[in-house]
Amino acid sequence: MPWSRSASGAHGRRASHLALETADIALAGNDLRQVAAVVELSRHTLRVVRQNYTLSIGVNLAGLVASAGGSINPVLAALLHNTSSIAVVANSARLVGHTPHLPSDAAAGLRAAPLEERRVR
């Protein structure tokens, strides 16, 4: 990212109501690996949104040019527009089945050790 933004988060059962309301991310459990899953899901969502914009603008522009040039009937152009809208909704429906990958402890460089042995660098 060319710019950075601070983010706040709340996790666990002990988070206050105010912290949960103002947080950018609220985790139900205490597994901080879920933050990586949320970031992956948000990036995937942005990819799908960009695909939808490209698909919608491309099909509608092609239909507009073809209809204005007389190549296709305006009724067919309207049908093409509705078909592109259905394609955008179908493309967005892929997000429902998307399951983000949770990194394992080994991949994250963590080891299962007692709390007093863990060092913060």
mmCIF file of N, CA and C in Angstrom:
data_model
loop_
_atom_site.group_PDB
_atom_site.id
_atom_site.type_symbol
_atom_site.label_atom_id
_atom_site.label_comp_id
_atom_site.label_asym_id
_atom_site.label_seq_id
_atom_site.Cartn_x
_atom_site.Cartn_y
_atom_site.Cartn_z
ATOM 1 N N MET A 1 0.827 -1.183 0.000
ATOM 2 C CA MET A 1 0.000 0.000 0.000
ATOM 3 C C MET A 1 0.869 1.243 0.000
ATOM 4 N N PRO A 2 0.524 2.230 -0.787
ATOM 5 C CA PRO A 2 1.333 3.438 -0.821
ATOM 6 C C PRO A 2 1.155 4.306 0.409
ATOM 7 N N TRP A 3 0.116 4.105 1.174
ATOM 8 C CA TRP A 3 -0.131 4.899 2.368
ATOM 9 C C TRP A 3 -0.497 3.958 3.496
ATOM 10 N N SER A 4 -0.298 4.416 4.688
ATOM 11 C CA SER A 4 -0.629 3.571 5.830
ATOM 12 C C SER A 4 -1.744 4.218 6.632
ATOM 13 N N ARG A 5 -2.458 3.389 7.342
ATOM 14 C CA ARG A 5 -3.580 3.861 8.140
ATOM 15 C C ARG A 5 -3.560 3.077 9.435
ATOM 16 N N SER A 6 -3.791 3.757 10.520
ATOM 17 C CA SER A 6 -3.844 3.040 11.780
ATOM 18 C C SER A 6 -5.190 2.353 11.901
ATOM 19 N N ALA A 7 -5.186 1.220 12.546
ATOM 20 C CA ALA A 7 -6.420 0.462 12.739
ATOM 21 C C ALA A 7 -6.529 0.086 14.207
ATOM 22 N N SER A 8 -7.750 0.003 14.667
ATOM 23 C CA SER A 8 -7.971 -0.411 16.047
ATOM 24 C C SER A 8 -8.726 -1.722 16.041
ATOM 25 N N GLY A 9 -8.593 -2.442 17.120
ATOM 26 C CA GLY A 9 -9.267 -3.727 17.203
ATOM 27 C C GLY A 9 -9.676 -4.052 18.618
ATOM 28 N N ALA A 10 -10.635 -4.915 18.738
ATOM 29 C CA ALA A 10 -11.097 -5.410 20.029
ATOM 30 C C ALA A 10 -11.275 -6.910 19.889
ATOM 31 N N HIS A 11 -10.882 -7.654 20.914
ATOM 32 C CA HIS A 11 -11.048 -9.099 20.832
ATOM 33 C C HIS A 11 -11.348 -9.665 22.205
ATOM 34 N N GLY A 12 -11.894 -10.846 22.162
ATOM 35 C CA GLY A 12 -12.177 -11.568 23.398
ATOM 36 C C GLY A 12 -13.487 -11.170 24.035
ATOM 37 N N ARG A 13 -13.799 -11.870 25.087
ATOM 38 C CA ARG A 13 -15.057 -11.634 25.789
ATOM 39 C C ARG A 13 -14.996 -10.427 26.705
ATOM 40 N N ARG A 14 -13.817 -9.965 27.015
ATOM 41 C CA ARG A 14 -13.676 -8.862 27.967
ATOM 42 C C ARG A 14 -13.668 -7.489 27.312
ATOM 43 N N ALA A 15 -13.834 -7.435 26.017
ATOM 44 C CA ALA A 15 -13.836 -6.142 25.328
ATOM 45 C C ALA A 15 -15.095 -5.369 25.714
ATOM 46 N N SER A 16 -14.905 -4.092 25.985
ATOM 47 C CA SER A 16 -16.050 -3.274 26.387
ATOM 48 C C SER A 16 -16.941 -2.970 25.185
ATOM 49 N N HIS A 17 -18.151 -2.570 25.468
ATOM 50 C CA HIS A 17 -19.106 -2.242 24.411
ATOM 51 C C HIS A 17 -18.582 -1.090 23.551
ATOM 52 N N LEU A 18 -17.978 -0.089 24.180
ATOM 53 C CA LEU A 18 -17.442 1.049 23.440
ATOM 54 C C LEU A 18 -16.294 0.615 22.533
ATOM 55 N N ALA A 19 -15.422 -0.262 23.036
ATOM 56 C CA ALA A 19 -14.310 -0.748 22.218
ATOM 57 C C ALA A 19 -14.825 -1.530 21.012
ATOM 58 N N LEU A 20 -15.860 -2.322 21.210
ATOM 59 C CA LEU A 20 -16.418 -3.087 20.099
ATOM 60 C C LEU A 20 -17.082 -2.185 19.064
ATOM 61 N N GLU A 21 -17.716 -1.108 19.519
ATOM 62 C CA GLU A 21 -18.402 -0.200 18.601
ATOM 63 C C GLU A 21 -17.428 0.640 17.780
ATOM 64 N N THR A 22 -16.292 1.003 18.348
ATOM 65 C CA THR A 22 -15.362 1.899 17.657
ATOM 66 C C THR A 22 -14.234 1.164 16.944
ATOM 67 N N ALA A 23 -14.120 -0.140 17.138
ATOM 68 C CA ALA A 23 -13.015 -0.895 16.549
ATOM 69 C C ALA A 23 -13.229 -1.092 15.054
ATOM 70 N N ASP A 24 -12.120 -1.107 14.312
ATOM 71 C CA ASP A 24 -12.180 -1.432 12.891
ATOM 72 C C ASP A 24 -12.391 -2.930 12.694
ATOM 73 N N ILE A 25 -11.826 -3.724 13.596
ATOM 74 C CA ILE A 25 -11.956 -5.181 13.566
ATOM 75 C C ILE A 25 -12.353 -5.638 14.955
ATOM 76 N N ALA A 26 -13.353 -6.492 15.041
ATOM 77 C CA ALA A 26 -13.758 -7.083 16.319
ATOM 78 C C ALA A 26 -13.700 -8.596 16.177
ATOM 79 N N LEU A 27 -12.868 -9.231 16.980
ATOM 80 C CA LEU A 27 -12.713 -10.680 16.943
ATOM 81 C C LEU A 27 -13.519 -11.303 18.069
ATOM 82 N N ALA A 28 -14.202 -12.398 17.770
ATOM 83 C CA ALA A 28 -15.025 -13.056 18.784
ATOM 84 C C ALA A 28 -14.163 -13.845 19.764
ATOM 85 N N GLY A 29 -13.075 -14.408 19.308
ATOM 86 C CA GLY A 29 -12.218 -15.217 20.166
ATOM 87 C C GLY A 29 -10.909 -14.514 20.451
ATOM 88 N N ASN A 30 -9.964 -15.288 20.963
ATOM 89 C CA ASN A 30 -8.656 -14.732 21.302
ATOM 90 C C ASN A 30 -7.576 -15.128 20.298
ATOM 91 N N ASP A 31 -7.958 -15.655 19.150
ATOM 92 C CA ASP A 31 -7.002 -16.086 18.139
ATOM 93 C C ASP A 31 -6.675 -14.908 17.221
ATOM 94 N N LEU A 32 -5.492 -14.349 17.381
ATOM 95 C CA LEU A 32 -5.106 -13.176 16.592
ATOM 96 C C LEU A 32 -4.787 -13.519 15.142
ATOM 97 N N ARG A 33 -4.708 -14.823 14.825
ATOM 98 C CA ARG A 33 -4.509 -15.207 13.428
ATOM 99 C C ARG A 33 -5.722 -14.830 12.584
ATOM 100 N N GLN A 34 -6.850 -14.601 13.230
ATOM 101 C CA GLN A 34 -8.049 -14.208 12.491
ATOM 102 C C GLN A 34 -7.885 -12.831 11.852
ATOM 103 N N VAL A 35 -6.986 -12.019 12.375
ATOM 104 C CA VAL A 35 -6.727 -10.708 11.762
ATOM 105 C C VAL A 35 -6.188 -10.908 10.347
ATOM 106 N N ALA A 36 -5.275 -11.870 10.185
ATOM 107 C CA ALA A 36 -4.744 -12.168 8.851
ATOM 108 C C ALA A 36 -5.848 -12.668 7.928
ATOM 109 N N ALA A 37 -6.775 -13.445 8.474
ATOM 110 C CA ALA A 37 -7.892 -13.936 7.661
ATOM 111 C C ALA A 37 -8.804 -12.791 7.235
ATOM 112 N N VAL A 38 -9.015 -11.821 8.126
ATOM 113 C CA VAL A 38 -9.853 -10.663 7.787
ATOM 114 C C VAL A 38 -9.177 -9.827 6.699
ATOM 115 N N VAL A 39 -7.869 -9.660 6.792
ATOM 116 C CA VAL A 39 -7.134 -8.894 5.774
ATOM 117 C C VAL A 39 -7.222 -9.605 4.425
ATOM 118 N N GLU A 40 -7.061 -10.929 4.431
ATOM 119 C CA GLU A 40 -7.161 -11.680 3.178
ATOM 120 C C GLU A 40 -8.567 -11.577 2.583
ATOM 121 N N LEU A 41 -9.581 -11.679 3.435
ATOM 122 C CA LEU A 41 -10.961 -11.565 2.954
ATOM 123 C C LEU A 41 -11.240 -10.177 2.386
ATOM 124 N N SER A 42 -10.701 -9.137 3.021
ATOM 125 C CA SER A 42 -10.928 -7.778 2.509
ATOM 126 C C SER A 42 -10.222 -7.570 1.175
ATOM 127 N N ARG A 43 -9.038 -8.134 1.009
ATOM 128 C CA ARG A 43 -8.334 -8.019 -0.275
ATOM 129 C C ARG A 43 -9.072 -8.775 -1.373
ATOM 130 N N HIS A 44 -9.594 -9.952 -1.023
ATOM 131 C CA HIS A 44 -10.367 -10.724 -2.000
ATOM 132 C C HIS A 44 -11.635 -9.967 -2.394
ATOM 133 N N THR A 45 -12.266 -9.334 -1.415
ATOM 134 C CA THR A 45 -13.477 -8.553 -1.685
ATOM 135 C C THR A 45 -13.176 -7.392 -2.622
ATOM 136 N N LEU A 46 -12.063 -6.697 -2.393
ATOM 137 C CA LEU A 46 -11.690 -5.584 -3.279
ATOM 138 C C LEU A 46 -11.413 -6.066 -4.700
ATOM 139 N N ARG A 47 -10.800 -7.261 -4.833
ATOM 140 C CA ARG A 47 -10.573 -7.826 -6.165
ATOM 141 C C ARG A 47 -11.901 -8.075 -6.884
ATOM 142 N N VAL A 48 -12.865 -8.630 -6.159
ATOM 143 C CA VAL A 48 -14.171 -8.910 -6.758
ATOM 144 C C VAL A 48 -14.880 -7.610 -7.128
ATOM 145 N N VAL A 49 -14.775 -6.588 -6.284
ATOM 146 C CA VAL A 49 -15.402 -5.294 -6.593
ATOM 147 C C VAL A 49 -14.791 -4.704 -7.859
ATOM 148 N N ARG A 50 -13.470 -4.778 -7.988
ATOM 149 C CA ARG A 50 -12.814 -4.258 -9.199
ATOM 150 C C ARG A 50 -13.240 -5.045 -10.438
ATOM 151 N N GLN A 51 -13.359 -6.376 -10.295
ATOM 152 C CA GLN A 51 -13.837 -7.189 -11.413
ATOM 153 C C GLN A 51 -15.253 -6.783 -11.809
ATOM 154 N N ASN A 52 -16.087 -6.533 -10.814
ATOM 155 C CA ASN A 52 -17.472 -6.148 -11.095
ATOM 156 C C ASN A 52 -17.545 -4.803 -11.812
ATOM 157 N N TYR A 53 -16.733 -3.839 -11.367
ATOM 158 C CA TYR A 53 -16.702 -2.537 -12.052
ATOM 159 C C TYR A 53 -16.263 -2.701 -13.504
ATOM 160 N N THR A 54 -15.210 -3.465 -13.721
ATOM 161 C CA THR A 54 -14.692 -3.669 -15.069
ATOM 162 C C THR A 54 -15.722 -4.363 -15.951
ATOM 163 N N LEU A 55 -16.343 -5.401 -15.418
ATOM 164 C CA LEU A 55 -17.348 -6.135 -16.179
ATOM 165 C C LEU A 55 -18.539 -5.250 -16.520
ATOM 166 N N SER A 56 -19.027 -4.537 -15.536
ATOM 167 C CA SER A 56 -20.213 -3.703 -15.740
ATOM 168 C C SER A 56 -19.947 -2.569 -16.728
ATOM 169 N N ILE A 57 -18.857 -1.855 -16.521
ATOM 170 C CA ILE A 57 -18.543 -0.730 -17.411
ATOM 171 C C ILE A 57 -18.239 -1.224 -18.823
ATOM 172 N N GLY A 58 -17.495 -2.321 -18.944
ATOM 173 C CA GLY A 58 -17.147 -2.847 -20.263
ATOM 174 C C GLY A 58 -18.353 -3.297 -21.064
ATOM 175 N N VAL A 59 -19.223 -4.079 -20.436
ATOM 176 C CA VAL A 59 -20.401 -4.581 -21.154
ATOM 177 C C VAL A 59 -21.356 -3.442 -21.483
ATOM 178 N N ASN A 60 -21.574 -2.541 -20.528
ATOM 179 C CA ASN A 60 -22.498 -1.431 -20.784
ATOM 180 C C ASN A 60 -21.963 -0.478 -21.851
ATOM 181 N N LEU A 61 -20.660 -0.239 -21.839
ATOM 182 C CA LEU A 61 -20.070 0.626 -22.859
ATOM 183 C C LEU A 61 -20.162 -0.018 -24.240
ATOM 184 N N ALA A 62 -19.888 -1.318 -24.307
ATOM 185 C CA ALA A 62 -19.993 -2.016 -25.591
ATOM 186 C C ALA A 62 -21.436 -2.016 -26.089
ATOM 187 N N GLY A 63 -22.376 -2.229 -25.180
ATOM 188 C CA GLY A 63 -23.787 -2.201 -25.573
ATOM 189 C C GLY A 63 -24.234 -0.827 -26.019
ATOM 190 N N LEU A 64 -23.731 0.207 -25.337
ATOM 191 C CA LEU A 64 -24.087 1.581 -25.705
ATOM 192 C C LEU A 64 -23.550 1.940 -27.083
ATOM 193 N N VAL A 65 -22.296 1.596 -27.333
ATOM 194 C CA VAL A 65 -21.688 1.909 -28.626
ATOM 195 C C VAL A 65 -22.385 1.131 -29.739
ATOM 196 N N ALA A 66 -22.656 -0.149 -29.501
ATOM 197 C CA ALA A 66 -23.310 -0.965 -30.530
ATOM 198 C C ALA A 66 -24.738 -0.492 -30.785
ATOM 199 N N SER A 67 -25.428 -0.101 -29.728
ATOM 200 C CA SER A 67 -26.807 0.374 -29.887
ATOM 201 C C SER A 67 -26.843 1.739 -30.573
ATOM 202 N N ALA A 68 -25.926 2.624 -30.198
ATOM 203 C CA ALA A 68 -25.889 3.953 -30.820
ATOM 204 C C ALA A 68 -25.473 3.864 -32.283
ATOM 205 N N GLY A 69 -24.622 2.901 -32.596
ATOM 206 C CA GLY A 69 -24.185 2.731 -33.980
ATOM 207 C C GLY A 69 -25.191 1.993 -34.835
ATOM 208 N N GLY A 70 -26.231 1.468 -34.221
ATOM 209 C CA GLY A 70 -27.251 0.759 -34.980
ATOM 210 C C GLY A 70 -26.929 -0.696 -35.235
ATOM 211 N N SER A 71 -25.869 -1.208 -34.619
ATOM 212 C CA SER A 71 -25.490 -2.605 -34.838
ATOM 213 C C SER A 71 -26.470 -3.576 -34.180
ATOM 214 N N ILE A 72 -27.005 -3.187 -33.021
ATOM 215 C CA ILE A 72 -27.961 -4.058 -32.340
ATOM 216 C C ILE A 72 -29.221 -3.270 -32.003
ATOM 217 N N ASN A 73 -30.262 -4.000 -31.823
ATOM 218 C CA ASN A 73 -31.555 -3.438 -31.468
ATOM 219 C C ASN A 73 -31.495 -2.891 -30.036
ATOM 220 N N PRO A 74 -32.118 -1.761 -29.724
ATOM 221 C CA PRO A 74 -32.114 -1.241 -28.355
ATOM 222 C C PRO A 74 -32.695 -2.218 -27.321
ATOM 223 N N VAL A 75 -33.636 -3.041 -27.747
ATOM 224 C CA VAL A 75 -34.187 -4.053 -26.832
ATOM 225 C C VAL A 75 -33.110 -5.073 -26.484
ATOM 226 N N LEU A 76 -32.311 -5.461 -27.467
ATOM 227 C CA LEU A 76 -31.207 -6.386 -27.214
ATOM 228 C C LEU A 76 -30.149 -5.727 -26.326
ATOM 229 N N ALA A 77 -29.917 -4.435 -26.505
ATOM 230 C CA ALA A 77 -28.975 -3.707 -25.646
ATOM 231 C C ALA A 77 -29.472 -3.674 -24.203
ATOM 232 N N ALA A 78 -30.775 -3.493 -24.006
ATOM 233 C CA ALA A 78 -31.345 -3.513 -22.655
ATOM 234 C C ALA A 78 -31.207 -4.898 -22.038
ATOM 235 N N LEU A 79 -31.410 -5.936 -22.836
ATOM 236 C CA LEU A 79 -31.233 -7.305 -22.352
ATOM 237 C C LEU A 79 -29.774 -7.561 -21.982
ATOM 238 N N LEU A 80 -28.859 -7.028 -22.773
ATOM 239 C CA LEU A 80 -27.429 -7.155 -22.483
ATOM 240 C C LEU A 80 -27.083 -6.461 -21.165
ATOM 241 N N HIS A 81 -27.683 -5.301 -20.930
ATOM 242 C CA HIS A 81 -27.460 -4.574 -19.678
ATOM 243 C C HIS A 81 -27.940 -5.394 -18.482
ATOM 244 N N ASN A 82 -29.122 -5.974 -18.584
ATOM 245 C CA ASN A 82 -29.641 -6.789 -17.485
ATOM 246 C C ASN A 82 -28.805 -8.042 -17.270
ATOM 247 N N THR A 83 -28.300 -8.612 -18.349
ATOM 248 C CA THR A 83 -27.432 -9.780 -18.230
ATOM 249 C C THR A 83 -26.135 -9.418 -17.517
ATOM 250 N N SER A 84 -25.598 -8.241 -17.793
ATOM 251 C CA SER A 84 -24.370 -7.830 -17.103
ATOM 252 C C SER A 84 -24.633 -7.610 -15.616
ATOM 253 N N SER A 85 -25.814 -7.131 -15.272
ATOM 254 C CA SER A 85 -26.155 -6.954 -13.856
ATOM 255 C C SER A 85 -26.246 -8.296 -13.148
ATOM 256 N N ILE A 86 -26.816 -9.281 -13.817
ATOM 257 C CA ILE A 86 -26.898 -10.625 -13.235
ATOM 258 C C ILE A 86 -25.501 -11.218 -13.084
ATOM 259 N N ALA A 87 -24.623 -10.963 -14.056
ATOM 260 C CA ALA A 87 -23.250 -11.463 -13.971
ATOM 261 C C ALA A 87 -22.504 -10.832 -12.801
ATOM 262 N N VAL A 88 -22.742 -9.555 -12.528
ATOM 263 C CA VAL A 88 -22.105 -8.878 -11.394
ATOM 264 C C VAL A 88 -22.576 -9.493 -10.081
ATOM 265 N N VAL A 89 -23.872 -9.754 -9.968
ATOM 266 C CA VAL A 89 -24.402 -10.370 -8.747
ATOM 267 C C VAL A 89 -23.849 -11.784 -8.580
ATOM 268 N N ALA A 90 -23.770 -12.540 -9.664
ATOM 269 C CA ALA A 90 -23.223 -13.897 -9.593
ATOM 270 C C ALA A 90 -21.744 -13.874 -9.213
ATOM 271 N N ASN A 91 -21.004 -12.912 -9.733
ATOM 272 C CA ASN A 91 -19.592 -12.790 -9.370
ATOM 273 C C ASN A 91 -19.440 -12.436 -7.896
ATOM 274 N N SER A 92 -20.310 -11.581 -7.391
ATOM 275 C CA SER A 92 -20.255 -11.207 -5.979
ATOM 276 C C SER A 92 -20.655 -12.361 -5.076
ATOM 277 N N ALA A 93 -21.487 -13.254 -5.566
ATOM 278 C CA ALA A 93 -21.926 -14.397 -4.762
ATOM 279 C C ALA A 93 -20.770 -15.339 -4.439
ATOM 280 N N ARG A 94 -19.686 -15.244 -5.188
ATOM 281 C CA ARG A 94 -18.510 -16.067 -4.879
ATOM 282 C C ARG A 94 -17.928 -15.733 -3.514
ATOM 283 N N LEU A 95 -18.175 -14.528 -3.020
ATOM 284 C CA LEU A 95 -17.643 -14.130 -1.718
ATOM 285 C C LEU A 95 -18.270 -14.927 -0.585
ATOM 286 N N VAL A 96 -19.494 -15.405 -0.783
ATOM 287 C CA VAL A 96 -20.177 -16.150 0.272
ATOM 288 C C VAL A 96 -19.430 -17.440 0.578
ATOM 289 N N GLY A 97 -18.936 -18.108 -0.435
ATOM 290 C CA GLY A 97 -18.249 -19.373 -0.235
ATOM 291 C C GLY A 97 -16.762 -19.251 0.036
ATOM 292 N N HIS A 98 -16.232 -18.045 0.052
ATOM 293 C CA HIS A 98 -14.790 -17.861 0.246
ATOM 294 C C HIS A 98 -14.420 -18.059 1.707
ATOM 295 N N THR A 99 -13.485 -18.953 1.964
ATOM 296 C CA THR A 99 -12.984 -19.150 3.321
ATOM 297 C C THR A 99 -11.523 -18.722 3.355
ATOM 298 N N PRO A 100 -11.203 -17.699 4.123
ATOM 299 C CA PRO A 100 -9.819 -17.233 4.197
ATOM 300 C C PRO A 100 -8.923 -18.279 4.843
ATOM 301 N N HIS A 101 -7.689 -18.275 4.450
ATOM 302 C CA HIS A 101 -6.702 -19.203 4.982
ATOM 303 C C HIS A 101 -6.148 -18.651 6.287
ATOM 304 N N LEU A 102 -6.256 -19.431 7.365
ATOM 305 C CA LEU A 102 -5.651 -19.040 8.638
ATOM 306 C C LEU A 102 -4.224 -19.556 8.674
ATOM 307 N N PRO A 103 -3.248 -18.697 8.928
ATOM 308 C CA PRO A 103 -1.868 -19.174 8.996
ATOM 309 C C PRO A 103 -1.672 -20.068 10.212
ATOM 310 N N SER A 104 -0.852 -21.090 10.039
ATOM 311 C CA SER A 104 -0.566 -21.973 11.168
ATOM 312 C C SER A 104 0.462 -21.315 12.077
ATOM 313 N N ASP A 105 0.609 -21.851 13.281
ATOM 314 C CA ASP A 105 1.596 -21.312 14.216
ATOM 315 C C ASP A 105 3.006 -21.460 13.659
ATOM 316 N N ALA A 106 3.277 -22.572 12.982
ATOM 317 C CA ALA A 106 4.612 -22.786 12.428
ATOM 318 C C ALA A 106 4.902 -21.782 11.320
ATOM 319 N N ALA A 107 3.910 -21.504 10.484
ATOM 320 C CA ALA A 107 4.111 -20.547 9.395
ATOM 321 C C ALA A 107 4.283 -19.136 9.921
ATOM 322 N N ALA A 108 3.666 -18.848 11.051
ATOM 323 C CA ALA A 108 3.771 -17.512 11.627
ATOM 324 C C ALA A 108 5.046 -17.350 12.449
ATOM 325 N N GLY A 109 5.804 -18.422 12.614
ATOM 326 C CA GLY A 109 7.039 -18.339 13.378
ATOM 327 C C GLY A 109 6.821 -18.397 14.878
ATOM 328 N N LEU A 110 5.692 -18.898 15.301
ATOM 329 C CA LEU A 110 5.396 -19.002 16.724
ATOM 330 C C LEU A 110 5.680 -20.414 17.198
ATOM 331 N N ARG A 111 5.933 -20.532 18.459
ATOM 332 C CA ARG A 111 6.101 -21.860 19.032
ATOM 333 C C ARG A 111 5.288 -21.918 20.309
ATOM 334 N N ALA A 112 4.852 -23.108 20.627
ATOM 335 C CA ALA A 112 4.056 -23.285 21.839
ATOM 336 C C ALA A 112 5.006 -23.368 23.023
ATOM 337 N N ALA A 113 5.126 -22.296 23.754
ATOM 338 C CA ALA A 113 6.003 -22.240 24.920
ATOM 339 C C ALA A 113 5.259 -21.522 26.032
ATOM 340 N N PRO A 114 5.652 -21.778 27.264
ATOM 341 C CA PRO A 114 5.018 -21.045 28.361
ATOM 342 C C PRO A 114 5.216 -19.542 28.182
ATOM 343 N N LEU A 115 4.305 -18.783 28.743
ATOM 344 C CA LEU A 115 4.295 -17.338 28.547
ATOM 345 C C LEU A 115 5.584 -16.680 29.014
ATOM 346 N N GLU A 116 6.169 -17.174 30.094
ATOM 347 C CA GLU A 116 7.384 -16.531 30.604
ATOM 348 C C GLU A 116 8.592 -16.763 29.705
ATOM 349 N N GLU A 117 8.532 -17.779 28.816
ATOM 350 C CA GLU A 117 9.648 -18.035 27.913
ATOM 351 C C GLU A 117 9.556 -17.225 26.623
ATOM 352 N N ARG A 118 8.408 -16.692 26.330
ATOM 353 C CA ARG A 118 8.248 -15.933 25.093
ATOM 354 C C ARG A 118 8.861 -14.551 25.242
ATOM 355 N N ARG A 119 9.579 -14.141 24.233
ATOM 356 C CA ARG A 119 10.235 -12.843 24.271
ATOM 357 C C ARG A 119 9.674 -11.972 23.156
ATOM 358 N N VAL A 120 9.478 -10.733 23.477
ATOM 359 C CA VAL A 120 8.995 -9.778 22.488
ATOM 360 C C VAL A 120 10.196 -9.059 21.910
ATOM 361 N N ARG A 121 10.300 -9.042 20.608
ATOM 362 C CA ARG A 121 11.455 -8.398 19.971
ATOM 363 C C ARG A 121 11.077 -7.076 19.426
#
